């Protein structure tokens, strides 16, 4: 995990996840502090010149430089690996640093990547604009159509990339089936698991090779700082990622790692509560006459309910709404909400709403919006930790104003 502790964490732990999120990965200093220490240090001193030499050669465990590893960051990585059931993890400065480093670790010039087209905007830039500049071709497919994945595979395909549920329309991709297609072609499957969260979906157990998170979202969960994490086998982290991570510098700040580490203590409680509220609101909103459609992976009427039952243990903290009256009505609803705030972020303790067609997805033209299932009346809602009845009353008064 950390550079000083290479033991595998995939060994089944007798402790349950909620306990691991409080105790997992703790490295106490000589002071015996209860709460994890924040090691704000760039470097480390050695007791002798010989010790420095041994550390650099790798004959002696220990930290060298915080671009490589830092005790607070290592505690976060260890706790994340326990949560995910992964052998190893590396923290990164943001979710996008995790996506970029993970994808670059899979490919070289002349290779090919297949990705689902329904991706977070910056992820789409990495696979379809950045990688091709370095000689890595990319084919985009409709991720829900397995035949398209199969047809897109080439002898030089080295990586497949997807997120599920997708942003913002919450459609679901069959991770186990895409993993099989990728492996048959000799490619790795990289999954962005942000929308599902580690609590409700385990891509590694479904056959994925690498999982990435924007820790900015539910892992911090309180809207404070950016961070990311890459989880995979010890072999991938050590052989494919380690040098790239060390020498290109997407390292996670110890301060942000400390926030994330403490965020993980309450992560299961928060995500469970936010998911419960999302389910309640999905039911109540679907009965409201101003709402044409509610898309929620935890609802029986989701078009992929059967796949969701196989692949996810919970419905997520996200909802998509389609409101009658298009953009004008969507804007009126957003502006009339008093508790729910307008923001493109998600996974926060505060409930947040965004109009994808004019914000997160405004670079798409009408055809691309239609292909992504985004209408002018589509709104994406991230459910927070407020009392669910206050959220419902906020929706009721705002929908009355629409
Ligand atoms: C937010 C997000 C990212 C990027 O994470 P940052 O921490 O903002 O860099 C990537 N994928 C998904 C699905 C996201 O929601």
GROMACS .gro file of C-alpha atoms and ligand atoms in nm:
model
  417
    1UNK     CA    1   0.000   0.000   0.000
    2UNK     CA    2   0.224   0.274   0.124
    3UNK     CA    3   0.582   0.273   0.007
    4UNK     CA    4   0.690   0.143   0.346
    5UNK     CA    5   0.429  -0.124   0.380
    6UNK     CA    6   0.397  -0.348   0.082
    7UNK     CA    7   0.190  -0.615   0.248
    8UNK     CA    8  -0.127  -0.700   0.064
    9UNK     CA    9  -0.453  -0.581   0.212
   10UNK     CA   10  -0.671  -0.807   0.002
   11UNK     CA   11  -0.653  -1.076   0.270
   12UNK     CA   12  -1.004  -1.108   0.410
   13UNK     CA   13  -1.028  -0.892   0.720
   14UNK     CA   14  -1.238  -1.016   1.012
   15UNK     CA   15  -1.364  -0.661   1.058
   16UNK     CA   16  -1.673  -0.533   0.880
   17UNK     CA   17  -1.653  -0.230   0.649
   18UNK     CA   18  -1.794   0.029   0.894
   19UNK     CA   19  -1.528  -0.073   1.148
   20UNK     CA   20  -1.253  -0.066   0.888
   21UNK     CA   21  -1.354   0.289   0.788
   22UNK     CA   22  -1.285   0.399   1.148
   23UNK     CA   23  -0.972   0.193   1.226
   24UNK     CA   24  -0.830   0.072   0.892
   25UNK     CA   25  -0.484   0.187   0.788
   26UNK     CA   26  -0.402   0.372   1.112
   27UNK     CA   27  -0.026   0.429   1.163
   28UNK     CA   28   0.020   0.582   1.509
   29UNK     CA   29   0.322   0.796   1.584
   30UNK     CA   30   0.526   0.768   1.904
   31UNK     CA   31   0.271   1.001   2.072
   32UNK     CA   32  -0.013   0.752   2.052
   33UNK     CA   33  -0.263   1.003   1.914
   34UNK     CA   34  -0.627   0.882   1.891
   35UNK     CA   35  -0.709   1.066   1.569
   36UNK     CA   36  -0.489   1.010   1.264
   37UNK     CA   37  -0.196   1.252   1.249
   38UNK     CA   38  -0.159   1.506   0.972
   39UNK     CA   39   0.201   1.488   0.849
   40UNK     CA   40   0.255   1.821   0.676
   41UNK     CA   41   0.604   1.750   0.547
   42UNK     CA   42   0.763   1.748   0.204
   43UNK     CA   43   1.065   1.539   0.302
   44UNK     CA   44   1.214   1.306   0.561
   45UNK     CA   45   1.550   1.312   0.738
   46UNK     CA   46   1.780   1.011   0.764
   47UNK     CA   47   1.989   0.920   1.067
   48UNK     CA   48   2.301   0.874   0.852
   49UNK     CA   49   2.431   0.895   0.498
   50UNK     CA   50   2.429   0.516   0.489
   51UNK     CA   51   2.063   0.508   0.593
   52UNK     CA   52   1.976   0.754   0.312
   53UNK     CA   53   2.156   0.530   0.063
   54UNK     CA   54   1.974   0.219   0.191
   55UNK     CA   55   1.637   0.396   0.169
   56UNK     CA   56   1.699   0.502  -0.192
   57UNK     CA   57   1.825   0.159  -0.297
   58UNK     CA   58   1.514   0.010  -0.140
   59UNK     CA   59   1.699  -0.198   0.121
   60UNK     CA   60   1.527  -0.017   0.407
   61UNK     CA   61   1.158   0.072   0.435
   62UNK     CA   62   1.069   0.436   0.490
   63UNK     CA   63   0.951   0.755   0.330
   64UNK     CA   64   1.171   0.951   0.088
   65UNK     CA   65   0.970   1.243  -0.047
   66UNK     CA   66   0.601   1.330  -0.028
   67UNK     CA   67   0.560   1.329  -0.407
   68UNK     CA   68   0.624   0.953  -0.371
   69UNK     CA   69   0.447   0.881  -0.045
   70UNK     CA   70   0.353   1.043   0.286
   71UNK     CA   71   0.227   0.877   0.608
   72UNK     CA   72  -0.111   1.055   0.608
   73UNK     CA   73  -0.163   0.981   0.239
   74UNK     CA   74  -0.062   0.617   0.301
   75UNK     CA   75  -0.324   0.584   0.576
   76UNK     CA   76  -0.589   0.712   0.334
   77UNK     CA   77  -0.471   0.471   0.063
   78UNK     CA   78  -0.480   0.175   0.301
   79UNK     CA   79  -0.833   0.261   0.422
   80UNK     CA   80  -0.954   0.301   0.062
   81UNK     CA   81  -0.803  -0.037  -0.034
   82UNK     CA   82  -0.991  -0.196   0.258
   83UNK     CA   83  -1.316  -0.030   0.150
   84UNK     CA   84  -1.278  -0.147  -0.208
   85UNK     CA   85  -1.131  -0.490  -0.134
   86UNK     CA   86  -0.831  -0.395  -0.351
   87UNK     CA   87  -0.473  -0.508  -0.305
   88UNK     CA   88  -0.331  -0.159  -0.342
   89UNK     CA   89  -0.421   0.207  -0.389
   90UNK     CA   90  -0.261   0.540  -0.478
   91UNK     CA   91  -0.406   0.876  -0.381
   92UNK     CA   92  -0.412   1.158  -0.635
   93UNK     CA   93  -0.471   1.533  -0.627
   94UNK     CA   94  -0.814   1.506  -0.794
   95UNK     CA   95  -1.044   1.258  -0.961
   96UNK     CA   96  -0.914   1.370  -1.300
   97UNK     CA   97  -0.553   1.312  -1.192
   98UNK     CA   98  -0.662   0.956  -1.104
   99UNK     CA   99  -0.831   0.902  -1.443
  100UNK     CA  100  -0.538   1.046  -1.638
  101UNK     CA  101  -0.270   0.852  -1.447
  102UNK     CA  102  -0.471   0.527  -1.463
  103UNK     CA  103  -0.529   0.554  -1.839
  104UNK     CA  104  -0.168   0.655  -1.914
  105UNK     CA  105  -0.052   0.354  -1.711
  106UNK     CA  106  -0.239   0.119  -1.948
  107UNK     CA  107  -0.122   0.245  -2.288
  108UNK     CA  108   0.168   0.352  -2.511
  109UNK     CA  109   0.179   0.503  -2.861
  110UNK     CA  110   0.018   0.271  -3.114
  111UNK     CA  111  -0.233   0.128  -2.865
  112UNK     CA  112  -0.611   0.166  -2.880
  113UNK     CA  113  -0.873   0.246  -2.617
  114UNK     CA  114  -1.250   0.182  -2.619
  115UNK     CA  115  -1.465   0.402  -2.395
  116UNK     CA  116  -1.834   0.449  -2.328
  117UNK     CA  117  -1.945   0.782  -2.475
  118UNK     CA  118  -2.154   0.878  -2.170
  119UNK     CA  119  -1.865   1.006  -1.961
  120UNK     CA  120  -1.795   1.294  -1.724
  121UNK     CA  121  -1.684   1.579  -1.957
  122UNK     CA  122  -1.319   1.588  -1.850
  123UNK     CA  123  -1.291   1.207  -1.881
  124UNK     CA  124  -1.419   1.238  -2.238
  125UNK     CA  125  -1.144   1.494  -2.306
  126UNK     CA  126  -0.873   1.258  -2.171
  127UNK     CA  127  -0.974   0.957  -2.381
  128UNK     CA  128  -1.096   1.125  -2.700
  129UNK     CA  129  -0.869   1.432  -2.725
  130UNK     CA  130  -0.560   1.391  -2.506
  131UNK     CA  131  -0.467   1.024  -2.567
  132UNK     CA  132  -0.494   1.055  -2.950
  133UNK     CA  133  -0.233   1.336  -2.940
  134UNK     CA  134   0.014   1.076  -2.814
  135UNK     CA  135  -0.073   0.811  -3.072
  136UNK     CA  136  -0.342   0.626  -2.876
  137UNK     CA  137  -0.660   0.592  -3.084
  138UNK     CA  138  -0.995   0.596  -2.908
  139UNK     CA  139  -1.329   0.448  -3.014
  140UNK     CA  140  -1.641   0.570  -2.833
  141UNK     CA  141  -1.935   0.331  -2.798
  142UNK     CA  142  -2.283   0.331  -2.648
  143UNK     CA  143  -2.180   0.164  -2.323
  144UNK     CA  144  -2.515  -0.009  -2.275
  145UNK     CA  145  -2.481  -0.192  -2.611
  146UNK     CA  146  -2.248  -0.491  -2.559
  147UNK     CA  147  -2.233  -0.557  -2.934
  148UNK     CA  148  -2.073  -0.214  -2.983
  149UNK     CA  149  -1.801  -0.298  -2.729
  150UNK     CA  150  -1.731  -0.629  -2.909
  151UNK     CA  151  -1.713  -0.469  -3.254
  152UNK     CA  152  -1.485  -0.189  -3.133
  153UNK     CA  153  -1.213  -0.423  -3.002
  154UNK     CA  154  -0.889  -0.435  -3.204
  155UNK     CA  155  -0.574  -0.646  -3.166
  156UNK     CA  156  -0.402  -0.339  -3.013
  157UNK     CA  157  -0.685  -0.248  -2.769
  158UNK     CA  158  -0.522  -0.219  -2.425
  159UNK     CA  159  -0.788  -0.047  -2.216
  160UNK     CA  160  -1.164  -0.003  -2.187
  161UNK     CA  161  -1.309   0.280  -1.980
  162UNK     CA  162  -1.660   0.340  -1.846
  163UNK     CA  163  -1.860   0.497  -1.568
  164UNK     CA  164  -2.181   0.345  -1.433
  165UNK     CA  165  -2.436   0.477  -1.349
  166UNK     CA  166  -2.369   0.745  -1.609
  167UNK     CA  167  -2.382   1.120  -1.565
  168UNK     CA  168  -2.647   1.267  -1.572
  169UNK     CA  169  -2.913   1.022  -1.691
  170UNK     CA  170  -2.815   0.732  -1.462
  171UNK     CA  171  -2.816   0.454  -1.718
  172UNK     CA  172  -2.621   0.146  -1.618
  173UNK     CA  173  -2.350  -0.050  -1.799
  174UNK     CA  174  -2.296  -0.425  -1.746
  175UNK     CA  175  -1.949  -0.417  -1.587
  176UNK     CA  176  -1.901  -0.797  -1.574
  177UNK     CA  177  -1.991  -0.834  -1.943
  178UNK     CA  178  -1.762  -0.550  -2.053
  179UNK     CA  179  -1.480  -0.696  -1.837
  180UNK     CA  180  -1.516  -1.027  -2.022
  181UNK     CA  181  -1.505  -0.854  -2.362
  182UNK     CA  182  -1.199  -0.651  -2.256
  183UNK     CA  183  -1.011  -0.952  -2.118
  184UNK     CA  184  -1.081  -1.162  -2.426
  185UNK     CA  185  -0.907  -0.889  -2.628
  186UNK     CA  186  -0.618  -0.863  -2.382
  187UNK     CA  187  -0.731  -0.522  -2.253
  188UNK     CA  188  -0.781  -0.390  -1.900
  189UNK     CA  189  -1.114  -0.249  -1.782
  190UNK     CA  190  -1.094   0.081  -1.591
  191UNK     CA  191  -1.414   0.186  -1.410
  192UNK     CA  192  -1.500   0.532  -1.275
  193UNK     CA  193  -1.719   0.432  -0.978
  194UNK     CA  194  -1.803   0.780  -0.849
  195UNK     CA  195  -2.180   0.778  -0.906
  196UNK     CA  196  -2.235   0.432  -0.756
  197UNK     CA  197  -1.987   0.473  -0.464
  198UNK     CA  198  -1.784   0.189  -0.312
  199UNK     CA  199  -2.074   0.111  -0.080
  200UNK     CA  200  -2.314   0.006  -0.355
  201UNK     CA  201  -2.095  -0.127  -0.637
  202UNK     CA  202  -1.767  -0.324  -0.639
  203UNK     CA  203  -1.623  -0.315  -0.992
  204UNK     CA  204  -1.316  -0.526  -0.899
  205UNK     CA  205  -1.541  -0.807  -0.778
  206UNK     CA  206  -1.734  -0.779  -1.107
  207UNK     CA  207  -1.411  -0.828  -1.306
  208UNK     CA  208  -1.276  -0.474  -1.357
  209UNK     CA  209  -0.898  -0.432  -1.331
  210UNK     CA  210  -0.876  -0.073  -1.208
  211UNK     CA  211  -1.123   0.146  -1.017
  212UNK     CA  212  -1.092   0.521  -0.982
  213UNK     CA  213  -1.274   0.770  -0.763
  214UNK     CA  214  -1.303   1.142  -0.740
  215UNK     CA  215  -1.267   1.156  -0.360
  216UNK     CA  216  -1.394   1.512  -0.400
  217UNK     CA  217  -1.744   1.364  -0.403
  218UNK     CA  218  -1.881   1.121  -0.140
  219UNK     CA  219  -1.543   1.038   0.021
  220UNK     CA  220  -1.491   1.394   0.142
  221UNK     CA  221  -1.868   1.424   0.132
  222UNK     CA  222  -1.871   1.770   0.283
  223UNK     CA  223  -1.766   1.982  -0.014
  224UNK     CA  224  -1.423   2.084   0.116
  225UNK     CA  225  -1.136   1.967  -0.102
  226UNK     CA  226  -1.031   1.786  -0.417
  227UNK     CA  227  -0.880   1.441  -0.423
  228UNK     CA  228  -0.880   1.111  -0.607
  229UNK     CA  229  -0.769   0.751  -0.577
  230UNK     CA  230  -0.669   0.462  -0.805
  231UNK     CA  231  -0.730   0.106  -0.682
  232UNK     CA  232  -0.606  -0.214  -0.838
  233UNK     CA  233  -0.376  -0.511  -0.791
  234UNK     CA  234  -0.037  -0.471  -0.623
  235UNK     CA  235   0.112  -0.559  -0.962
  236UNK     CA  236  -0.068  -0.279  -1.150
  237UNK     CA  237   0.011  -0.020  -0.883
  238UNK     CA  238   0.377  -0.124  -0.850
  239UNK     CA  239   0.462  -0.204  -1.211
  240UNK     CA  240   0.235   0.008  -1.428
  241UNK     CA  241   0.150   0.312  -1.214
  242UNK     CA  242   0.427   0.367  -0.957
  243UNK     CA  243   0.694   0.534  -1.171
  244UNK     CA  244   0.442   0.746  -1.362
  245UNK     CA  245   0.284   0.858  -1.032
  246UNK     CA  246   0.623   0.931  -0.870
  247UNK     CA  247   0.772   1.123  -1.157
  248UNK     CA  248   0.479   1.316  -1.306
  249UNK     CA  249   0.350   1.443  -0.969
  250UNK     CA  250  -0.030   1.397  -0.941
  251UNK     CA  251   0.028   1.339  -0.566
  252UNK     CA  252  -0.244   1.396  -0.308
  253UNK     CA  253  -0.171   1.671  -0.055
  254UNK     CA  254  -0.135   1.535   0.303
  255UNK     CA  255  -0.389   1.792   0.422
  256UNK     CA  256  -0.649   1.677   0.168
  257UNK     CA  257  -0.566   1.312   0.245
  258UNK     CA  258  -0.633   1.382   0.613
  259UNK     CA  259  -0.973   1.535   0.530
  260UNK     CA  260  -1.056   1.230   0.314
  261UNK     CA  261  -0.933   0.988   0.580
  262UNK     CA  262  -1.165   1.146   0.837
  263UNK     CA  263  -1.441   1.159   0.574
  264UNK     CA  264  -1.418   0.782   0.537
  265UNK     CA  265  -1.511   0.737   0.905
  266UNK     CA  266  -1.861   0.865   0.831
  267UNK     CA  267  -1.877   0.754   0.465
  268UNK     CA  268  -2.100   0.445   0.517
  269UNK     CA  269  -2.345   0.634   0.739
  270UNK     CA  270  -2.365   0.930   0.504
  271UNK     CA  271  -2.407   0.731   0.183
  272UNK     CA  272  -2.671   0.505   0.342
  273UNK     CA  273  -2.872   0.805   0.466
  274UNK     CA  274  -2.838   0.997   0.137
  275UNK     CA  275  -2.945   0.685  -0.055
  276UNK     CA  276  -3.249   0.636   0.170
  277UNK     CA  277  -3.355   0.997   0.114
  278UNK     CA  278  -3.297   0.967  -0.263
  279UNK     CA  279  -3.530   0.665  -0.271
  280UNK     CA  280  -3.803   0.846  -0.076
  281UNK     CA  281  -3.780   1.154  -0.299
  282UNK     CA  282  -3.774   0.944  -0.618
  283UNK     CA  283  -4.108   0.787  -0.516
  284UNK     CA  284  -4.273   1.112  -0.410
  285UNK     CA  285  -4.150   1.307  -0.714
  286UNK     CA  286  -4.269   1.043  -0.960
  287UNK     CA  287  -4.624   1.096  -0.829
  288UNK     CA  288  -4.607   1.473  -0.889
  289UNK     CA  289  -4.795   1.596  -1.197
  290UNK     CA  290  -4.527   1.852  -1.298
  291UNK     CA  291  -4.263   1.578  -1.324
  292UNK     CA  292  -4.267   1.373  -1.646
  293UNK     CA  293  -4.013   1.118  -1.536
  294UNK     CA  294  -3.786   1.030  -1.244
  295UNK     CA  295  -3.479   0.820  -1.320
  296UNK     CA  296  -3.337   0.649  -1.011
  297UNK     CA  297  -3.133   0.326  -1.012
  298UNK     CA  298  -3.307   0.216  -0.690
  299UNK     CA  299  -3.655   0.228  -0.845
  300UNK     CA  300  -3.828  -0.079  -0.989
  301UNK     CA  301  -3.928   0.115  -1.304
  302UNK     CA  302  -3.566   0.191  -1.403
  303UNK     CA  303  -3.531   0.045  -1.757
  304UNK     CA  304  -3.230  -0.161  -1.642
  305UNK     CA  305  -3.371  -0.274  -1.306
  306UNK     CA  306  -3.268  -0.636  -1.368
  307UNK     CA  307  -2.902  -0.546  -1.433
  308UNK     CA  308  -2.905  -0.307  -1.135
  309UNK     CA  309  -3.027  -0.588  -0.908
  310UNK     CA  310  -2.731  -0.801  -1.021
  311UNK     CA  311  -2.467  -0.531  -1.009
  312UNK     CA  312  -2.555  -0.276  -0.739
  313UNK     CA  313  -2.640  -0.315  -0.371
  314UNK     CA  314  -2.804   0.029  -0.346
  315UNK     CA  315  -2.966   0.287  -0.570
  316UNK     CA  316  -2.708   0.570  -0.529
  317UNK     CA  317  -2.749   0.922  -0.396
  318UNK     CA  318  -2.834   1.070  -0.737
  319UNK     CA  319  -3.165   1.136  -0.916
  320UNK     CA  320  -3.245   1.259  -1.265
  321UNK     CA  321  -3.574   1.443  -1.324
  322UNK     CA  322  -3.749   1.533  -1.646
  323UNK     CA  323  -3.983   1.825  -1.603
  324UNK     CA  324  -4.259   1.931  -1.843
  325UNK     CA  325  -4.193   2.272  -2.001
  326UNK     CA  326  -3.826   2.231  -2.098
  327UNK     CA  327  -3.548   2.471  -2.003
  328UNK     CA  328  -3.777   2.753  -1.887
  329UNK     CA  329  -3.957   2.526  -1.640
  330UNK     CA  330  -3.631   2.365  -1.528
  331UNK     CA  331  -3.481   2.708  -1.455
  332UNK     CA  332  -3.798   2.818  -1.271
  333UNK     CA  333  -3.776   2.508  -1.052
  334UNK     CA  334  -3.406   2.560  -0.975
  335UNK     CA  335  -3.461   2.926  -0.892
  336UNK     CA  336  -3.760   2.852  -0.667
  337UNK     CA  337  -3.577   2.595  -0.452
  338UNK     CA  338  -3.470   2.733  -0.115
  339UNK     CA  339  -3.293   2.444   0.064
  340UNK     CA  340  -3.154   2.265  -0.241
  341UNK     CA  341  -2.869   2.468  -0.389
  342UNK     CA  342  -2.777   2.513  -0.756
  343UNK     CA  343  -2.434   2.355  -0.807
  344UNK     CA  344  -2.267   2.114  -1.049
  345UNK     CA  345  -2.091   1.928  -0.763
  346UNK     CA  346  -2.228   1.606  -0.613
  347UNK     CA  347  -2.192   1.373  -0.317
  348UNK     CA  348  -2.206   1.666  -0.074
  349UNK     CA  349  -2.387   1.687   0.261
  350UNK     CA  350  -2.586   1.970   0.096
  351UNK     CA  351  -2.842   1.870  -0.168
  352UNK     CA  352  -2.743   2.013  -0.506
  353UNK     CA  353  -2.927   2.050  -0.835
  354UNK     CA  354  -2.792   2.121  -1.183
  355UNK     CA  355  -2.931   2.166  -1.535
  356UNK     CA  356  -2.688   1.953  -1.741
  357UNK     CA  357  -2.781   2.094  -2.086
  358UNK     CA  358  -2.664   2.444  -1.989
  359UNK     CA  359  -2.384   2.356  -1.744
  360UNK     CA  360  -2.193   2.027  -1.727
  361UNK     CA  361  -2.292   1.923  -2.080
  362UNK     CA  362  -2.324   2.264  -2.250
  363UNK     CA  363  -2.040   2.183  -2.495
  364UNK     CA  364  -2.259   1.913  -2.656
  365UNK     CA  365  -2.465   2.000  -2.965
  366UNK     CA  366  -2.832   1.902  -2.998
  367UNK     CA  367  -2.754   1.563  -3.158
  368UNK     CA  368  -2.501   1.476  -2.888
  369UNK     CA  369  -2.743   1.582  -2.614
  370UNK     CA  370  -3.013   1.363  -2.767
  371UNK     CA  371  -2.769   1.069  -2.791
  372UNK     CA  372  -2.684   1.116  -2.422
  373UNK     CA  373  -3.056   1.124  -2.333
  374UNK     CA  374  -3.028   1.480  -2.199
  375UNK     CA  375  -3.338   1.693  -2.257
  376UNK     CA  376  -3.392   2.064  -2.196
  377UNK     CA  377  -3.614   1.962  -1.905
  378UNK     CA  378  -3.356   1.725  -1.749
  379UNK     CA  379  -3.227   1.811  -1.402
  380UNK     CA  380  -2.969   1.617  -1.200
  381UNK     CA  381  -3.006   1.614  -0.822
  382UNK     CA  382  -2.747   1.505  -0.566
  383UNK     CA  383  -2.925   1.423  -0.241
  384UNK     CA  384  -2.758   1.544   0.079
  385UNK     CA  385  -2.800   1.492   0.451
  386UNK     CA  386  -3.088   1.732   0.521
  387UNK     CA  387  -3.412   1.594   0.671
  388UNK     CA  388  -3.589   1.427   0.380
  389UNK     CA  389  -3.918   1.601   0.465
  390UNK     CA  390  -3.753   1.943   0.433
  391UNK     CA  391  -3.620   1.839   0.092
  392UNK     CA  392  -3.965   1.717  -0.012
  393UNK     CA  393  -4.135   2.037   0.109
  394UNK     CA  394  -3.872   2.238  -0.080
  395UNK     CA  395  -3.956   2.047  -0.400
  396UNK     CA  396  -4.331   2.083  -0.337
  397UNK     CA  397  -4.319   2.462  -0.295
  398UNK     CA  398  -4.082   2.504  -0.592
  399UNK     CA  399  -4.292   2.278  -0.819
  400UNK     CA  400  -4.601   2.480  -0.724
  401UNK     CA  401  -4.417   2.790  -0.845
  402UNK     CA  402  -4.336   2.621  -1.177
  403LIG     C1  403  -1.620   1.473  -1.039
  403LIG     C2  404  -1.598   1.357  -1.126
  403LIG     C3  405  -1.473   1.331  -1.183
  403LIG     C4  406  -1.355   1.425  -1.166
  403LIG     O1  407  -1.316   1.441  -1.034
  403LIG     P1  408  -1.243   1.574  -0.980
  403LIG     O2  409  -1.212   1.541  -0.838
  403LIG     O3  410  -1.336   1.689  -0.998
  403LIG     O4  411  -1.119   1.591  -1.063
  403LIG     C5  412  -1.459   1.219  -1.262
  403LIG     N1  413  -1.563   1.135  -1.285
  403LIG     C6  414  -1.684   1.156  -1.231
  403LIG     C7  415  -1.794   1.060  -1.260
  403LIG     C8  416  -1.707   1.267  -1.150
  403LIG     O5  417  -1.828   1.288  -1.098
   0.00000   0.00000   0.00000
